[in-house]
Short mmCIF file of C-alpha atoms (C1' of nucleotides) in Angstrom, two decimals:
data_model
loop_
_atom_site.label_atom_id
_atom_site.label_comp_id
_atom_site.label_asym_id
_atom_site.label_seq_id
_atom_site.Cartn_x
_atom_site.Cartn_y
_atom_site.Cartn_z
CA MET A 1 -78.82 -2.04 35.61
CA ASN A 2 -79.92 -5.33 34.30
CA GLU A 3 -78.49 -8.11 36.47
CA GLU A 4 -77.47 -10.30 33.62
CA ILE A 5 -75.39 -7.60 32.10
CA GLN A 6 -73.79 -6.64 35.52
CA GLN A 7 -72.97 -10.30 35.87
CA VAL A 8 -71.06 -10.67 32.64
CA LEU A 9 -69.45 -7.55 33.12
CA LYS A 10 -67.88 -8.46 36.42
CA GLN A 11 -67.13 -12.06 35.65
CA ARG A 12 -65.81 -11.76 32.21
CA PHE A 13 -64.25 -8.40 32.01
CA GLY A 14 -63.54 -7.77 35.77
CA PHE A 15 -65.43 -4.23 35.80
CA SER A 16 -67.89 -3.25 38.29
CA SER A 17 -69.17 -0.11 36.03
CA PHE A 18 -69.29 1.18 32.71
CA LYS A 19 -67.74 4.10 30.96
CA LYS A 20 -70.14 6.83 29.49
CA GLY A 21 -72.23 5.25 26.71
CA GLN A 22 -70.80 1.73 26.98
CA GLU A 23 -74.24 0.62 29.02
CA GLU A 24 -76.38 2.48 26.74
CA THR A 25 -75.06 0.86 23.65
CA ILE A 26 -75.20 -2.56 25.25
CA THR A 27 -78.80 -2.22 26.28
CA LYS A 28 -79.78 -0.80 22.99
CA ILE A 29 -78.42 -3.47 20.87
CA LEU A 30 -79.79 -6.17 23.23
CA THR A 31 -83.36 -4.77 22.75
CA ARG A 32 -83.10 -3.27 19.44
CA ASN A 33 -81.85 -4.33 16.19
CA ASN A 34 -80.00 -1.50 14.36
CA VAL A 35 -77.65 0.49 16.47
CA LEU A 36 -75.10 3.09 15.52
CA SER A 37 -73.06 4.38 18.51
CA ILE A 38 -70.85 7.24 18.43
CA LEU A 39 -68.37 7.03 21.20
CA PRO A 40 -65.06 8.92 21.77
CA THR A 41 -61.89 7.09 21.44
CA GLY A 42 -60.82 5.64 24.87
CA THR A 43 -64.18 4.91 25.94
CA GLY A 44 -64.01 1.12 25.44
CA LYS A 45 -65.78 0.59 22.23
CA SER A 46 -64.98 -3.15 22.02
CA LEU A 47 -66.92 -3.83 25.25
CA CYS A 48 -69.80 -2.70 23.56
CA TYR A 49 -69.99 -5.63 21.29
CA GLN A 50 -68.10 -8.13 23.41
CA LEU A 51 -70.41 -8.05 26.22
CA PRO A 52 -73.67 -8.48 24.22
CA SER A 53 -72.23 -11.14 22.14
CA TYR A 54 -71.94 -13.35 25.26
CA LEU A 55 -75.78 -12.70 26.01
CA LEU A 56 -76.71 -13.45 22.42
CA SER A 57 -76.89 -16.82 20.56
CA GLY A 58 -74.59 -17.66 17.64
CA VAL A 59 -71.29 -16.18 16.40
CA THR A 60 -70.36 -12.30 16.32
CA ILE A 61 -68.70 -11.28 13.23
CA VAL A 62 -66.61 -8.05 13.48
CA VAL A 63 -65.86 -6.15 10.14
CA SER A 64 -62.69 -4.03 10.65
CA PRO A 65 -60.97 -2.01 8.12
CA LEU A 66 -57.37 -2.69 9.14
CA LEU A 67 -55.65 -5.97 9.76
CA SER A 68 -53.52 -4.43 12.62
CA LEU A 69 -56.68 -3.16 14.40
CA ILE A 70 -58.11 -6.73 13.86
CA GLU A 71 -54.98 -8.34 15.36
CA ASP A 72 -55.13 -6.05 18.35
CA GLN A 73 -58.66 -7.01 19.15
CA VAL A 74 -58.07 -10.57 19.02
CA ARG A 75 -55.06 -10.20 21.19
CA GLN A 76 -57.05 -8.11 23.63
CA LEU A 77 -59.94 -10.84 23.69
CA GLN A 78 -57.37 -13.64 24.23
CA ARG A 79 -56.24 -11.71 27.24
CA THR A 80 -59.49 -11.79 28.75
CA GLY A 81 -59.51 -15.58 28.43
CA GLU A 82 -61.35 -15.73 25.39
CA LYS A 83 -60.00 -18.45 23.04
CA GLN A 84 -62.56 -18.77 20.39
CA ALA A 85 -61.76 -15.62 18.59
CA VAL A 86 -60.02 -15.50 15.17
CA ALA A 87 -58.80 -13.18 12.61
CA PHE A 88 -59.39 -14.15 9.22
CA GLY A 89 -57.30 -12.35 6.32
CA SER A 90 -54.46 -12.38 4.12
CA GLN A 91 -51.98 -12.56 7.18
CA LEU A 92 -52.90 -16.29 7.21
CA THR A 93 -51.28 -18.87 5.28
CA TYR A 94 -53.21 -20.97 2.98
CA GLN A 95 -52.93 -23.91 5.45
CA GLU A 96 -54.16 -21.81 8.39
CA LYS A 97 -56.94 -20.51 6.37
CA GLN A 98 -58.16 -23.91 5.54
CA TRP A 99 -57.97 -25.00 9.20
CA VAL A 100 -59.95 -22.01 10.27
CA LEU A 101 -62.61 -22.82 7.58
CA ALA A 102 -62.91 -26.29 8.78
CA HIS A 103 -63.41 -25.46 12.42
CA ILE A 104 -65.32 -22.17 11.75
CA ALA A 105 -68.46 -23.35 13.89
CA ALA A 106 -66.10 -23.26 16.94
CA TYR A 107 -65.61 -19.63 17.03
CA LYS A 108 -67.41 -17.06 19.16
CA PHE A 109 -66.10 -13.98 17.43
CA ILE A 110 -64.77 -13.81 13.78
CA PHE A 111 -62.85 -10.59 13.00
CA ILE A 112 -62.61 -9.80 9.19
CA THR A 113 -62.08 -7.34 6.54
CA PRO A 114 -64.83 -6.52 4.12
CA GLU A 115 -62.72 -7.91 1.34
CA SER A 116 -61.97 -11.06 2.82
CA LEU A 117 -65.71 -11.37 3.95
CA PHE A 118 -66.82 -11.25 0.20
CA GLN A 119 -64.77 -14.43 -0.68
CA GLU A 120 -66.93 -17.20 -1.66
CA GLU A 121 -65.12 -19.83 0.37
CA ILE A 122 -65.65 -17.97 3.64
CA LEU A 123 -68.90 -16.67 2.61
CA GLN A 124 -70.08 -20.11 2.16
CA ARG A 125 -69.09 -21.30 5.55
CA ILE A 126 -70.48 -18.07 7.38
CA ARG A 127 -73.92 -18.69 5.50
CA GLN A 128 -74.13 -22.05 7.49
CA LEU A 129 -73.76 -20.19 10.92
CA ASP A 130 -76.09 -18.62 13.07
CA VAL A 131 -74.85 -15.05 13.21
CA GLY A 132 -76.23 -13.55 16.29
CA LEU A 133 -74.58 -10.03 15.94
CA PHE A 134 -72.92 -8.28 13.13
CA VAL A 135 -70.51 -5.43 14.00
CA VAL A 136 -69.07 -2.73 11.88
CA ASP A 137 -66.08 -1.22 13.75
CA GLU A 138 -64.90 2.08 12.62
CA ALA A 139 -68.17 2.53 10.63
CA HIS A 140 -67.39 5.87 9.37
CA CYS A 141 -65.23 3.94 6.75
CA VAL A 142 -68.76 3.18 5.10
CA SER A 143 -69.01 6.85 4.22
CA THR A 144 -65.28 7.96 3.73
CA TRP A 145 -63.77 4.80 2.15
CA GLY A 146 -66.46 3.97 -0.31
CA ILE A 147 -66.80 3.19 -4.00
CA ASP A 148 -63.65 5.13 -4.83
CA PHE A 149 -61.29 3.32 -2.71
CA ARG A 150 -62.72 0.16 -1.00
CA PRO A 151 -65.81 -0.61 -2.77
CA ASP A 152 -66.57 -3.72 -0.54
CA TYR A 153 -67.31 -1.12 1.91
CA GLU A 154 -70.54 -0.39 -0.09
CA ARG A 155 -71.48 -4.08 -0.31
CA LEU A 156 -72.04 -4.71 3.58
CA ALA A 157 -75.72 -3.98 3.53
CA SER A 158 -76.21 -6.62 0.74
CA ILE A 159 -74.16 -9.17 2.77
CA ILE A 160 -76.28 -8.46 5.98
CA GLN A 161 -79.42 -9.11 4.05
CA HIS A 162 -78.00 -12.05 2.38
CA LEU A 163 -76.82 -13.67 5.86
CA GLY A 164 -80.11 -12.77 7.25
CA VAL A 165 -78.56 -11.20 10.24
CA LYS A 166 -81.02 -9.53 12.75
CA LYS A 167 -78.80 -7.43 15.00
CA VAL A 168 -76.28 -5.04 13.31
CA LEU A 169 -74.09 -2.75 15.49
CA ALA A 170 -72.11 0.26 13.99
CA LEU A 171 -69.40 1.81 15.94
CA THR A 172 -67.34 4.86 15.39
CA ALA A 173 -65.73 7.75 17.15
CA THR A 174 -66.54 10.51 14.74
CA ALA A 175 -69.64 11.01 12.75
CA THR A 176 -70.88 14.39 11.39
CA GLU A 177 -74.45 14.62 10.07
CA VAL A 178 -73.30 13.79 6.69
CA VAL A 179 -71.48 10.66 7.91
CA LYS A 180 -74.51 9.52 10.00
CA GLU A 181 -76.83 9.73 7.20
CA ASP A 182 -74.42 7.96 4.91
CA ILE A 183 -74.07 5.12 7.28
CA ARG A 184 -77.83 4.83 7.78
CA GLN A 185 -78.47 4.93 3.96
CA LYS A 186 -75.51 2.61 2.93
CA LEU A 187 -75.26 0.21 5.89
CA PHE A 188 -78.90 0.20 7.23
CA LEU A 189 -80.47 0.75 3.80
CA GLY A 190 -82.38 3.72 5.07
CA GLN A 191 -84.10 1.83 8.01
CA GLU A 192 -84.69 3.54 11.40
CA ILE A 193 -81.89 3.31 13.46
CA ASP A 194 -81.28 3.83 17.22
CA LEU A 195 -78.42 6.29 17.95
CA VAL A 196 -76.31 6.59 20.97
CA GLN A 197 -74.21 9.77 20.78
CA LYS A 198 -72.53 12.05 23.14
CA THR A 199 -71.52 15.60 22.62
CA VAL A 200 -68.80 16.13 20.26
CA ASN A 201 -67.55 19.45 21.45
CA ARG A 202 -63.87 19.25 22.27
CA VAL A 203 -63.72 21.99 25.02
CA ASN A 204 -60.00 21.75 25.58
CA ILE A 205 -59.07 22.32 21.86
CA PHE A 206 -58.24 25.61 20.81
CA TYR A 207 -58.60 26.19 16.92
CA HIS A 208 -56.32 28.27 14.92
CA VAL A 209 -55.88 29.09 11.19
CA GLU A 210 -52.63 30.53 9.97
CA LYS A 211 -52.75 32.07 6.45
CA LEU A 212 -49.26 31.85 4.71
CA SER A 213 -48.24 32.33 1.25
CA THR A 214 -45.26 30.28 0.73
CA VAL A 215 -43.69 27.11 1.68
CA GLU A 216 -40.86 28.65 3.38
CA GLU A 217 -43.12 30.76 5.62
CA LYS A 218 -44.77 27.59 6.68
CA LEU A 219 -41.50 25.98 7.53
CA SER A 220 -40.20 28.70 9.49
CA TRP A 221 -43.51 29.19 11.37
CA LEU A 222 -43.27 25.54 12.17
CA GLN A 223 -39.67 25.77 13.41
CA SER A 224 -40.52 28.74 15.78
CA PHE A 225 -43.52 26.87 16.90
CA CYS A 226 -42.19 23.75 17.63
CA SER A 227 -39.10 24.87 19.16
CA LYS A 228 -41.25 27.08 21.82
CA TYR A 229 -44.30 24.95 22.44
CA SER A 230 -43.81 21.71 24.07
CA GLY A 231 -45.35 18.70 22.61
CA PRO A 232 -45.78 15.90 21.89
CA GLY A 233 -47.20 16.96 18.60
CA LEU A 234 -48.80 15.78 15.55
CA ILE A 235 -48.34 17.22 12.00
CA TYR A 236 -50.52 16.16 9.15
CA CYS A 237 -49.33 16.71 5.65
CA ASN A 238 -51.04 15.85 2.24
CA THR A 239 -48.14 14.11 0.66
CA ARG A 240 -45.82 11.39 1.73
CA ARG A 241 -42.84 13.63 0.41
CA ASP A 242 -43.73 16.53 2.68
CA THR A 243 -43.90 14.42 5.70
CA GLU A 244 -40.10 13.39 5.08
CA GLU A 245 -39.24 17.03 4.27
CA VAL A 246 -40.91 18.47 7.10
CA SER A 247 -39.37 15.79 9.23
CA LEU A 248 -36.18 16.36 8.02
CA TYR A 249 -36.29 20.27 8.31
CA LEU A 250 -37.52 20.07 11.96
CA SER A 251 -34.73 17.76 13.09
CA GLY A 252 -32.10 19.89 11.31
CA ASN A 253 -33.23 23.23 12.55
CA THR A 254 -34.46 22.41 16.18
CA THR A 255 -33.40 20.00 18.76
CA LEU A 256 -36.57 17.91 18.58
CA LYS A 257 -36.75 14.24 17.74
CA THR A 258 -39.09 13.79 14.89
CA ALA A 259 -40.21 10.99 12.65
CA TYR A 260 -42.43 10.56 9.62
CA TYR A 261 -45.11 8.02 9.01
CA HIS A 262 -46.88 7.23 5.82
CA GLY A 263 -48.35 4.46 3.77
CA GLY A 264 -45.10 3.81 1.70
CA LEU A 265 -43.52 2.53 4.92
CA THR A 266 -43.53 -1.09 5.52
CA SER A 267 -45.77 -2.44 8.30
CA MET A 268 -42.76 -3.23 10.37
CA GLU A 269 -41.46 0.54 10.04
CA ARG A 270 -44.92 1.73 10.81
CA SER A 271 -45.50 -0.08 13.74
CA ALA A 272 -42.08 0.73 15.15
CA ILE A 273 -42.57 4.52 14.74
CA GLN A 274 -46.26 4.31 16.15
CA GLN A 275 -44.73 2.61 19.36
CA GLN A 276 -42.12 5.27 19.80
CA PHE A 277 -44.61 7.80 19.49
CA LEU A 278 -47.06 6.33 21.91
CA ALA A 279 -44.17 5.91 24.24
CA ASP A 280 -43.40 9.55 24.21
CA GLU A 281 -39.92 8.75 22.45
CA LEU A 282 -40.70 11.28 19.82
CA ASP A 283 -41.36 15.04 20.07
CA VAL A 284 -43.33 15.52 16.96
CA LEU A 285 -44.55 12.82 14.34
CA ILE A 286 -45.17 13.98 10.80
CA ALA A 287 -47.81 11.76 8.98
CA THR A 288 -50.12 11.52 6.24
CA SER A 289 -53.69 10.68 7.08
CA ALA A 290 -52.40 6.97 7.12
CA PHE A 291 -51.80 7.67 10.81
CA GLY A 292 -54.44 7.54 13.41
CA MET A 293 -56.94 4.98 13.30
CA GLY A 294 -57.05 2.97 16.32
CA ILE A 295 -54.54 5.33 18.07
CA ASP A 296 -55.39 6.22 21.55
CA LYS A 297 -52.44 8.73 22.78
CA PRO A 298 -53.71 10.78 25.53
CA ASN A 299 -51.13 13.43 25.74
CA ILE A 300 -50.81 15.10 22.15
CA ARG A 301 -50.61 18.53 22.83
CA TYR A 302 -50.92 20.11 19.30
CA VAL A 303 -52.02 18.80 15.98
CA ILE A 304 -50.97 21.04 12.96
CA HIS A 305 -52.28 20.63 9.61
CA TYR A 306 -49.40 21.43 7.16
CA GLN A 307 -52.16 21.79 4.31
CA LEU A 308 -55.77 21.66 4.72
CA PRO A 309 -57.44 18.32 4.90
CA ASP A 310 -59.90 17.17 2.13
CA SER A 311 -62.94 17.54 4.44
CA LEU A 312 -64.08 18.86 7.79
CA GLU A 313 -64.69 15.25 8.83
CA ALA A 314 -61.04 14.49 8.30
CA PHE A 315 -60.12 17.60 10.09
CA ILE A 316 -62.28 16.99 13.18
CA GLN A 317 -60.90 13.62 13.34
CA GLU A 318 -57.32 14.31 13.00
CA SER A 319 -57.35 17.55 15.23
CA GLY A 320 -59.33 15.39 17.76
CA ARG A 321 -56.55 13.11 18.44
CA GLY A 322 -55.13 15.91 20.37
CA GLY A 323 -55.89 16.35 24.05
CA ARG A 324 -57.61 13.03 24.92
CA ASP A 325 -56.41 13.72 28.56
CA GLY A 326 -58.54 16.76 28.65
CA LEU A 327 -55.89 19.28 29.13
CA GLN A 328 -55.50 22.37 26.88
CA THR A 329 -54.59 21.42 23.37
CA LEU A 330 -53.97 23.38 20.25
CA SER A 331 -55.29 22.74 16.49
CA VAL A 332 -53.53 24.82 13.70
CA VAL A 333 -54.12 24.78 10.09
CA LEU A 334 -51.34 26.24 7.77
CA TYR A 335 -53.47 27.67 4.90
CA MET A 336 -52.11 28.57 1.55
CA ALA A 337 -54.85 28.92 -1.21
CA GLN A 338 -53.10 26.54 -3.88
CA ASP A 339 -53.17 23.75 -1.26
CA GLN A 340 -56.64 22.52 -2.23
CA LYS A 341 -55.47 21.81 -5.62
CA VAL A 342 -54.07 18.36 -5.00
CA HIS A 343 -57.55 17.58 -3.49
CA GLN A 344 -59.23 18.83 -6.76
CA TYR A 345 -56.58 16.69 -8.76
CA PHE A 346 -57.77 13.51 -7.09
CA GLN A 347 -61.27 14.32 -7.94
CA LYS A 348 -60.59 14.75 -11.45
CA GLU A 349 -58.35 11.73 -11.58
CA LEU A 350 -61.37 9.76 -10.36
CA LEU A 351 -63.67 10.98 -12.99
CA LYS A 352 -61.10 10.32 -15.63
CA GLU A 353 -60.92 6.62 -14.31
CA ILE A 354 -64.59 6.03 -14.39
CA ASN A 355 -64.90 7.82 -18.01
CA ASP A 356 -62.03 5.30 -19.29
CA PHE A 357 -63.79 2.37 -17.26
CA THR A 358 -67.10 2.97 -19.16
CA HIS A 359 -65.45 2.72 -22.54
CA LEU A 360 -63.35 -0.33 -21.57
CA VAL A 361 -66.13 -2.52 -20.31
CA PRO A 362 -68.03 -2.93 -23.53
CA LEU A 363 -64.74 -4.15 -25.02
CA THR A 364 -64.21 -6.96 -22.54
CA GLN A 365 -67.23 -9.14 -23.60
CA ASN A 366 -66.95 -10.73 -20.27
CA ASN A 367 -63.45 -11.84 -20.97
CA ASP A 368 -61.78 -11.46 -17.62
CA SER A 369 -58.32 -11.63 -18.99
CA ILE A 370 -58.80 -8.41 -21.00
CA VAL A 371 -59.95 -6.94 -17.73
CA LEU A 372 -56.77 -8.10 -15.94
CA ASP A 373 -54.42 -6.77 -18.63
CA HIS A 374 -56.11 -3.20 -19.26
CA PHE A 375 -57.71 -2.19 -16.18
CA SER A 376 -56.43 -0.34 -13.10
CA GLU A 377 -56.70 -1.86 -9.80
CA LEU A 378 -59.64 0.29 -8.64
CA GLN A 379 -61.34 -0.54 -12.20
CA LYS A 380 -61.18 -4.10 -11.53
CA LYS A 381 -63.01 -3.62 -8.31
CA TRP A 382 -65.54 -1.77 -10.05
CA TYR A 383 -65.89 -4.28 -12.55
CA ASP A 384 -66.31 -6.98 -9.71
CA PHE A 385 -68.66 -4.72 -7.97
CA SER A 386 -71.02 -4.17 -10.84
CA LYS A 387 -71.03 -7.86 -11.59
CA SER A 388 -71.73 -9.09 -8.12
CA GLU A 389 -74.17 -6.12 -7.07
CA ASN A 390 -75.90 -6.31 -10.45
CA HIS A 391 -75.23 -2.61 -11.06
CA SER A 392 -75.32 -1.51 -14.70
CA ILE A 393 -72.38 0.58 -15.89
CA GLU A 394 -74.52 3.67 -16.24
CA ASN A 395 -75.54 3.05 -12.68
CA LEU A 396 -72.02 2.96 -11.33
CA GLN A 397 -70.86 5.90 -13.31
CA GLU A 398 -73.77 7.86 -11.89
CA LYS A 399 -72.64 6.60 -8.48
CA ILE A 400 -69.10 7.89 -8.83
CA LYS A 401 -70.05 11.10 -10.30
CA LYS A 402 -72.23 11.78 -7.34
CA ARG A 403 -69.26 10.74 -5.17
CA VAL A 404 -67.03 13.35 -6.78
CA GLU A 405 -69.61 15.95 -6.42
CA GLU A 406 -69.84 15.11 -2.72
CA LYS A 407 -66.02 15.19 -2.42
CA ALA A 408 -65.98 18.78 -4.12
CA GLU A 409 -68.80 19.77 -1.52
CA LYS A 410 -66.68 18.61 1.45
CA LEU A 411 -63.66 20.23 0.35
CA ALA A 412 -65.68 23.38 0.13
CA ARG A 413 -67.02 23.09 3.69
CA MET A 414 -63.42 22.66 4.93
CA GLU A 415 -62.50 26.03 3.15
CA ASP A 416 -65.56 27.62 4.84
CA TYR A 417 -64.04 26.75 8.02
CA LEU A 418 -60.51 28.34 7.02
CA ASP A 419 -62.28 31.47 5.67
CA THR A 420 -64.82 32.21 8.37
CA ASP A 421 -64.45 35.32 10.39
CA GLY A 422 -66.93 33.78 12.98
CA CYS A 423 -66.21 31.36 15.61
CA ARG A 424 -64.40 28.19 14.45
CA ARG A 425 -65.90 25.87 17.06
CA GLU A 426 -69.33 26.95 15.80
CA LYS A 427 -68.71 25.99 12.41
CA ILE A 428 -67.50 22.56 13.57
CA LEU A 429 -70.50 21.97 15.70
CA SER A 430 -72.86 23.16 13.26
CA TYR A 431 -71.54 20.49 10.92
CA PHE A 432 -72.57 18.08 13.78
CA SER A 433 -75.72 19.82 13.69
CA GLU A 434 -74.87 20.63 17.27
CA THR A 435 -75.08 24.11 18.78
CA SER A 436 -72.67 25.23 21.41
CA THR A 437 -74.71 26.73 24.27
CA VAL A 438 -71.74 28.20 26.33
CA GLN A 439 -69.44 30.81 25.15
CA GLN A 440 -66.11 29.13 25.99
CA GLU A 441 -63.35 30.92 27.62
CA ILE A 442 -60.65 29.76 25.54
CA CYS A 443 -62.23 29.06 22.00
CA CYS A 444 -60.43 30.01 18.79
CA ASP A 445 -58.38 32.62 17.00
CA ASN A 446 -61.48 34.55 15.79
CA CYS A 447 -62.96 34.59 19.26
CA HIS A 448 -59.80 35.79 20.85
CA ARG A 449 -58.27 38.07 18.14
CA GLU A 450 -56.38 39.97 20.46
CA ILE A 451 -53.95 36.98 21.17
CA SER A 452 -54.43 35.22 17.94
CA ASP A 453 -50.94 36.22 16.34
CA PHE A 454 -49.33 33.28 17.75
CA PRO A 455 -51.63 30.81 19.79
CA ILE A 456 -48.57 29.91 21.95
CA GLY A 457 -49.83 32.36 24.49
CA LEU A 458 -52.64 30.02 25.50
CA MET A 459 -50.25 27.49 26.92
CA SER A 460 -47.62 27.23 29.09
CA PRO A 461 -44.75 25.60 27.24
CA ASP A 462 -43.18 23.75 30.23
CA SER A 463 -46.36 22.25 31.82
CA ASN A 464 -49.61 20.89 30.72
CA LYS A 465 -51.52 23.14 33.13
CA LYS A 466 -54.48 24.72 31.84
CA TYR A 467 -54.77 28.44 32.37
CA SER A 468 -58.47 29.35 33.07
CA LYS A 469 -58.00 33.00 32.63
CA LEU A 470 -57.34 34.85 29.29
CA GLU A 471 -55.44 37.62 31.23
CA LYS A 472 -52.87 34.75 32.20
CA SER A 473 -52.45 33.78 28.60
CA LYS A 474 -51.94 37.31 27.44
CA GLU A 475 -49.06 37.59 30.19
CA ILE A 476 -47.28 34.59 28.97
CA LEU A 477 -47.41 35.74 25.26
CA LYS A 478 -46.14 39.23 26.27
CA ASN A 479 -43.12 37.50 27.83
CA LEU A 480 -42.35 35.49 24.87
CA PHE A 481 -41.94 38.23 22.50
"C1'" DC B 1 -53.37 22.25 -11.02
"C1'" DG B 2 -48.95 22.98 -8.26
"C1'" DT B 3 -44.28 21.93 -7.01
"C1'" DA B 4 -39.90 19.84 -7.47
"C1'" DT B 5 -36.56 17.81 -10.21
"C1'" DT B 6 -34.24 16.79 -14.60
"C1'" DT B 7 -32.94 18.01 -19.29
"C1'" DA B 8 -32.16 21.48 -22.95
"C1'" DT B 9 -30.19 25.54 -24.41
"C1'" DC B 10 -27.56 29.05 -24.96
"C1'" DT B 11 -22.37 28.50 -26.76
"C1'" DT B 12 -15.31 29.17 -27.57
"C1'" DA B 13 -16.81 26.42 -20.99
"C1'" DT B 14 -19.05 27.54 -16.63
"C1'" DG B 15 -23.76 28.32 -15.14
"C1'" DA B 16 -27.85 30.64 -15.43
"C1'" DT B 17 -32.37 30.33 -17.34
"C1'" DA B 18 -36.17 28.19 -19.62
"C1'" DA B 19 -38.76 24.12 -20.89
"C1'" DA B 20 -39.91 19.47 -20.21
"C1'" DT B 21 -41.10 15.75 -17.08
"C1'" DA B 22 -42.63 13.31 -12.93
"C1'" DC B 23 -45.48 13.02 -9.32
"C1'" DG B 24 -49.41 13.43 -6.05
"C1'" DG B 25 -53.81 9.43 -0.34
"C1'" DT B 26 -56.06 6.23 2.37
"C1'" DG B 27 -55.53 -0.51 2.31
"C1'" DC B 28 -57.30 -4.71 1.32
"C1'" DC B 29 -56.34 -8.75 -1.77
"C1'" DA B 30 -53.86 -12.45 -4.78
"C1'" DT B 31 -50.25 -13.65 -7.35
"C1'" DA B 32 -45.87 -13.82 -9.76
"C1'" DA B 33 -41.17 -13.66 -9.44
"C1'" DT B 34 -37.23 -14.44 -6.52
#
DNA sequence: CGTATTTATCTTATGATAAATACGGTGCCATAAT
């Protein structure tokens, strides 16, 4: 190991050795320019940019999607004794922002959201700095939160060019082939990149799909499952209302302590519930996709999808929050054929919005007050986007149509997973273009049809012990019914 | 498009059924009104 790296690791961070993937990422970004590093949650991603930052000149800019993540990271850096770290965003008052802008050159780390980064005031200041390293945290957002939600994620490449940054490090925990290629195209403009990646196969997760035909069946399935199977557990729903209903139903019909979590809660409510769940004060958390980024809870014993997610990427990411401790864990999708309709509805809405947009734009004659009055929030962003990135409306429309096609395709891949008669793990791994070499002892419902009626047979409800023998599992199953 | 809730409709008075309506994910920002 390079002695300089070793020294910084010891003195600054107090560690004497690296976790898997950290050293490789650090060495790569120090010797090369464009690095995408895919590391599982819990392997210390932040060290991967913090350490190199001290060996490189200039400031390190870290783009991160959520203010809560940004604040966590700054707090964590401050604990290591780093005082020259700042979070720049809407949580600051006007005076605080002015102060930061005036003293911008003093910082070693600037944490910022894409939206804030594109504000002229901060951009001007950053332009005058020597940016030694540009980090994109949770880089899968470049692919999953693009033009149809947070368009500024699509503008990062142009800002990197504009600032003349040499070294760019993209970090994420999950990246399928599709997402990796998207990051390469959108963030690195199709250039060659250096990839750091470990296997994504989650050997301790058992994959199960339960086909049901009514909501009542789903609820009673959940009731029966959750009262027999010890948690903590996580249930994902597609709507906010469902999270509240399922939570109410389970707390009414079982002895379990439940809570729900979605984007309609205040940030205080959200962080309170998150804290409770992390502290094992809840048995089951029922959430929309709002829950999860930056969460590192080791002992989630099952992740149930009350409805199918909109893509295999989302599914892998969400089910992957289970079993971080390496102990046996379950993934279940409760599937009704109608469930995909809500995703298709969102896709159609997006098409409608872009069509309206193309009709509205010629009427504005660059009069921004018309834009403000008649455009939706997303349409305003498209308006800004096409102006600043010099995109024609036709160009933008094309982009979004393509986006909707991609979304339809992703939904279809998710349905493939649910419909397959073959090994579900293999379906997942092939989506990462990985092939599983070893047939696993405990794999998925299709590999073990004989015990697939109810996957509870694979686990002991009372302990976190892993049963290595299938026979043992069958025995437990027999005793339960 | 599907689901859940509200309103309309029958019509000698409560309540069933149909028809109409509302709603649906992820988060940044700024700014107006308290």
